[in-house]
PDB file of C-alpha atoms in Angstrom:
ATOM      1  CA  MET X   1       0.676   7.583   7.830  1.00 96.00           C
ATOM      2  CA  GLU X   2      -2.493   9.644   7.573  1.00 97.00           C
ATOM      3  CA  LEU X   3      -4.457  10.396   4.424  1.00 98.00           C
ATOM      4  CA  VAL X   4      -6.850  13.361   4.327  1.00 98.00           C
ATOM      5  CA  SER X   5      -8.878  15.192   1.681  1.00 98.00           C
ATOM      6  CA  ASP X   6      -9.661  18.867   1.254  1.00 97.00           C
ATOM      7  CA  ARG X   7     -13.344  18.005   0.809  1.00 96.00           C
ATOM      8  CA  ASP X   8     -15.987  16.098   2.751  1.00 97.00           C
ATOM      9  CA  TRP X   9     -16.238  12.340   2.327  1.00 97.00           C
ATOM     10  CA  GLY X  10     -19.878  11.694   3.179  1.00 94.00           C
ATOM     11  CA  ASP X  11     -20.277  12.367   6.896  1.00 95.00           C
ATOM     12  CA  GLN X  12     -16.532  12.853   7.365  1.00 96.00           C
ATOM     13  CA  PRO X  13     -15.618  16.538   7.066  1.00 98.00           C
ATOM     14  CA  ALA X  14     -12.658  17.790   5.050  1.00 98.00           C
ATOM     15  CA  GLY X  15      -9.424  17.145   6.938  1.00 97.00           C
ATOM     16  CA  SER X  16     -10.654  13.911   8.550  1.00 98.00           C
ATOM     17  CA  VAL X  17      -8.293  10.947   8.445  1.00 98.00           C
ATOM     18  CA  LEU X  18      -9.553   8.636   5.675  1.00 98.00           C
ATOM     19  CA  ASN X  19      -7.211   5.661   6.180  1.00 98.00           C
ATOM     20  CA  ALA X  20     -10.126   3.221   6.575  1.00 97.00           C
ATOM     21  CA  HIS X  21     -11.254   4.052   3.016  1.00 97.00           C
ATOM     22  CA  PHE X  22      -7.955   3.195   1.308  1.00 97.00           C
ATOM     23  CA  TRP X  23      -6.039   0.022   0.442  1.00 97.00           C
ATOM     24  CA  LEU X  24      -2.247  -0.006   0.635  1.00 97.00           C
ATOM     25  CA  LEU X  25      -0.017  -2.222  -1.484  1.00 98.00           C
ATOM     26  CA  GLY X  26       3.674  -2.517  -0.679  1.00 96.00           C
ATOM     27  CA  ARG X  27       6.530  -4.941  -0.184  1.00 93.00           C
ATOM     28  CA  CYS X  28       8.438  -5.607   3.043  1.00 93.00           C
ATOM     29  CA  HIS X  29      11.824  -7.376   3.316  1.00 91.00           C
ATOM     30  CA  ASP X  30      11.911  -7.860   7.101  1.00 92.00           C
ATOM     31  CA  ARG X  31      11.749 -11.680   7.121  1.00 87.00           C
ATOM     32  CA  TYR X  32      14.718 -11.988   4.794  1.00 87.00           C
ATOM     33  CA  ALA X  33      16.747  -9.119   6.261  1.00 88.00           C
ATOM     34  CA  LYS X  34      16.256 -10.211   9.871  1.00 91.00           C
ATOM     35  CA  HIS X  35      16.046 -13.985   9.601  1.00 87.00           C
ATOM     36  CA  LEU X  36      17.400 -14.903   6.148  1.00 82.00           C
ATOM     37  CA  ASP X  37      14.023 -16.491   5.576  1.00 80.00           C
ATOM     38  CA  ASN X  38      12.138 -16.593   2.297  1.00 78.00           C
ATOM     39  CA  PRO X  39       8.449 -16.210   3.156  1.00 77.00           C
ATOM     40  CA  GLY X  40       7.630 -18.619   0.340  1.00 80.00           C
ATOM     41  CA  ARG X  41       5.053 -18.488  -2.408  1.00 84.00           C
ATOM     42  CA  GLN X  42       2.439 -15.863  -1.671  1.00 90.00           C
ATOM     43  CA  ARG X  43      -0.907 -15.652  -3.385  1.00 91.00           C
ATOM     44  CA  MET X  44      -3.252 -12.745  -3.802  1.00 92.00           C
ATOM     45  CA  PRO X  45      -6.280 -13.314  -1.562  1.00 93.00           C
ATOM     46  CA  ALA X  46      -8.965 -14.931  -3.722  1.00 92.00           C
ATOM     47  CA  ASP X  47     -11.623 -12.510  -2.492  1.00 92.00           C
ATOM     48  CA  PHE X  48      -9.561  -9.340  -3.018  1.00 95.00           C
ATOM     49  CA  HIS X  49     -10.861  -6.993  -5.671  1.00 95.00           C
ATOM     50  CA  VAL X  50     -10.944  -3.248  -6.250  1.00 96.00           C
ATOM     51  CA  ASN X  51     -12.533  -1.532  -9.216  1.00 94.00           C
ATOM     52  CA  SER X  52      -9.257  -0.144 -10.569  1.00 95.00           C
ATOM     53  CA  GLU X  53      -7.858  -2.462 -13.252  1.00 96.00           C
ATOM     54  CA  ALA X  54      -4.487  -0.702 -13.024  1.00 96.00           C
ATOM     55  CA  TYR X  55      -4.316  -1.339  -9.260  1.00 97.00           C
ATOM     56  CA  MET X  56      -5.305  -4.985  -9.705  1.00 96.00           C
ATOM     57  CA  LYS X  57      -2.438  -5.318 -12.201  1.00 96.00           C
ATOM     58  CA  LEU X  58      -0.006  -3.845  -9.625  1.00 95.00           C
ATOM     59  CA  VAL X  59      -1.294  -6.306  -7.019  1.00 96.00           C
ATOM     60  CA  ALA X  60      -0.754  -9.265  -9.373  1.00 94.00           C
ATOM     61  CA  GLN X  61       2.771  -8.035 -10.156  1.00 91.00           C
ATOM     62  CA  ALA X  62       3.582  -7.728  -6.446  1.00 91.00           C
ATOM     63  CA  TYR X  63       2.678 -11.381  -5.887  1.00 91.00           C
ATOM     64  CA  ASP X  64       4.674 -12.522  -8.922  1.00 86.00           C
ATOM     65  CA  ARG X  65       8.038 -14.214  -8.222  1.00 77.00           C
ATOM     66  CA  THR X  66       7.540 -14.605  -4.476  1.00 80.00           C
ATOM     67  CA  GLY X  67       8.268 -18.303  -4.161  1.00 74.00           C
ATOM     68  CA  GLU X  68      11.037 -20.750  -3.344  1.00 70.00           C
ATOM     69  CA  GLU X  69      11.908 -21.154  -7.028  1.00 71.00           C
ATOM     70  CA  ASP X  70      12.833 -17.457  -7.029  1.00 69.00           C
ATOM     71  CA  TRP X  71      15.261 -17.833  -4.096  1.00 68.00           C
ATOM     72  CA  ASP X  72      18.368 -18.050  -6.281  1.00 68.00           C
ATOM     73  CA  LEU X  73      17.308 -14.930  -8.164  1.00 67.00           C
ATOM     74  CA  ARG X  74      16.722 -13.080  -4.865  1.00 67.00           C
ATOM     75  CA  ASP X  75      13.486 -11.750  -6.347  1.00 69.00           C
ATOM     76  CA  GLY X  76      11.082 -13.406  -3.914  1.00 72.00           C
ATOM     77  CA  LEU X  77      12.625 -12.186  -0.673  1.00 84.00           C
ATOM     78  CA  TYR X  78       9.775  -9.957   0.397  1.00 88.00           C
ATOM     79  CA  GLU X  79       6.312 -10.203   1.827  1.00 91.00           C
ATOM     80  CA  VAL X  80       3.478  -8.492   0.034  1.00 94.00           C
ATOM     81  CA  ILE X  81       1.615  -5.995   2.213  1.00 96.00           C
ATOM     82  CA  LEU X  82      -1.989  -5.706   0.970  1.00 97.00           C
ATOM     83  CA  SER X  83      -4.181  -4.186   3.624  1.00 96.00           C
ATOM     84  CA  PRO X  84      -6.599  -1.417   4.468  1.00 97.00           C
ATOM     85  CA  LEU X  85      -4.350   1.518   5.327  1.00 97.00           C
ATOM     86  CA  ASP X  86      -5.753   1.844   8.841  1.00 97.00           C
ATOM     87  CA  ARG X  87      -4.649  -1.742   9.650  1.00 97.00           C
ATOM     88  CA  VAL X  88      -1.012  -1.493   8.525  1.00 96.00           C
ATOM     89  CA  ASP X  89       1.446  -1.739  11.440  1.00 94.00           C
ATOM     90  CA  PHE X  90       4.245   0.420  10.080  1.00 93.00           C
ATOM     91  CA  ALA X  91       6.051   0.415  13.442  1.00 91.00           C
ATOM     92  CA  SER X  92       6.816  -3.303  13.048  1.00 92.00           C
ATOM     93  CA  MET X  93       8.360  -2.915   9.574  1.00 94.00           C
ATOM     94  CA  ASP X  94      12.012  -1.955   9.292  1.00 94.00           C
ATOM     95  CA  TYR X  95      12.510  -2.770   5.603  1.00 93.00           C
ATOM     96  CA  LEU X  96       9.361  -1.570   3.887  1.00 93.00           C
ATOM     97  CA  GLU X  97      10.002  -0.485   0.321  1.00 91.00           C
ATOM     98  CA  PRO X  98       9.372   3.235  -0.185  1.00 89.00           C
ATOM     99  CA  GLN X  99       7.184   2.640  -3.244  1.00 92.00           C
ATOM    100  CA  LEU X 100       3.645   2.218  -1.934  1.00 95.00           C
ATOM    101  CA  PHE X 101       0.379   2.209  -3.877  1.00 96.00           C
ATOM    102  CA  LEU X 102      -2.973   3.442  -2.565  1.00 96.00           C
ATOM    103  CA  THR X 103      -6.489   3.154  -3.985  1.00 96.00           C
ATOM    104  CA  SER X 104     -10.079   3.412  -2.843  1.00 96.00           C
ATOM    105  CA  ASP X 105     -13.412   2.156  -4.125  1.00 95.00           C
ATOM    106  CA  SER X 106     -15.279   4.884  -2.244  1.00 96.00           C
ATOM    107  CA  PRO X 107     -17.435   6.989  -4.590  1.00 95.00           C
ATOM    108  CA  HIS X 108     -15.843  10.070  -2.976  1.00 96.00           C
ATOM    109  CA  PHE X 109     -12.475   9.045  -4.445  1.00 95.00           C
ATOM    110  CA  ALA X 110     -13.851   9.882  -7.907  1.00 93.00           C
ATOM    111  CA  GLU X 111     -14.571  13.495  -6.914  1.00 94.00           C
ATOM    112  CA  SER X 112     -12.276  16.415  -7.689  1.00 95.00           C
ATOM    113  CA  GLN X 113     -10.043  16.985  -4.641  1.00 97.00           C
ATOM    114  CA  THR X 114      -6.588  17.315  -3.198  1.00 97.00           C
ATOM    115  CA  LEU X 115      -5.395  14.378  -1.110  1.00 97.00           C
ATOM    116  CA  THR X 116      -2.662  14.884   1.457  1.00 98.00           C
ATOM    117  CA  ILE X 117      -0.577  12.053   2.884  1.00 97.00           C
ATOM    118  CA  ARG X 118       1.284  12.873   6.098  1.00 97.00           C
ATOM    119  CA  THR X 119       3.918  10.381   7.150  1.00 94.00           C
ATOM    120  CA  THR X 120       5.593  10.596  10.548  1.00 93.00           C
ATOM    121  CA  LEU X 121       8.972   8.875  10.555  1.00 91.00           C
ATOM    122  CA  ARG X 122      10.507   7.205  13.594  1.00 90.00           C
ATOM    123  CA  ASP X 123      12.712  10.215  14.318  1.00 94.00           C
ATOM    124  CA  GLY X 124       9.620  12.442  14.467  1.00 94.00           C
ATOM    125  CA  THR X 125      10.157  14.011  11.050  1.00 96.00           C
ATOM    126  CA  VAL X 126       6.899  14.584   9.181  1.00 96.00           C
ATOM    127  CA  THR X 127       6.808  14.411   5.399  1.00 96.00           C
ATOM    128  CA  THR X 128       3.833  15.574   3.390  1.00 97.00           C
ATOM    129  CA  LEU X 129       2.793  14.618  -0.116  1.00 96.00           C
ATOM    130  CA  THR X 130      -0.191  16.152  -1.899  1.00 97.00           C
ATOM    131  CA  ALA X 131      -1.908  14.910  -5.024  1.00 94.00           C
ATOM    132  CA  GLU X 132      -4.654  16.581  -7.001  1.00 95.00           C
ATOM    133  CA  ILE X 133      -7.019  13.995  -8.408  1.00 93.00           C
ATOM    134  CA  ASN X 134      -9.855  14.244 -10.880  1.00 87.00           C
ATOM    135  CA  LYS X 135      -9.298  17.996 -11.223  1.00 82.00           C
ATOM    136  CA  PRO X 136     -10.563  19.522 -14.479  1.00 79.00           C
ATOM    137  CA  LYS X 137      -7.768  20.478 -16.839  1.00 71.00           C
TER     138      LYS X 137
END
């Protein structure tokens, strides 16, 4: 997965891969699907914080119901993936949920721009998603 912008981000020219500037939030079911193992209660890292209140709410929701007491409900059978995008090892995840959330605290994220996310799947297929952010209406 590569995330680029149509404008410069500081000393990185438009079209540069910006993965190091973004956090990814997702859920992965590999431990349960492969080993029938509940990863147990997971907690949001105490030092994790981004400026977006909406993103922080999504992070808290992702960690909700991830413990042994949720085993019978089958709600806690995933691991939370909360990582800088450039550190996510997608190749090791077979059961990553398709709903992923990205954010950045970089001041460049607040600028008017088009972000493009290119995802290369295992079969070599490339999918592209673009999002216009902070564009005047």
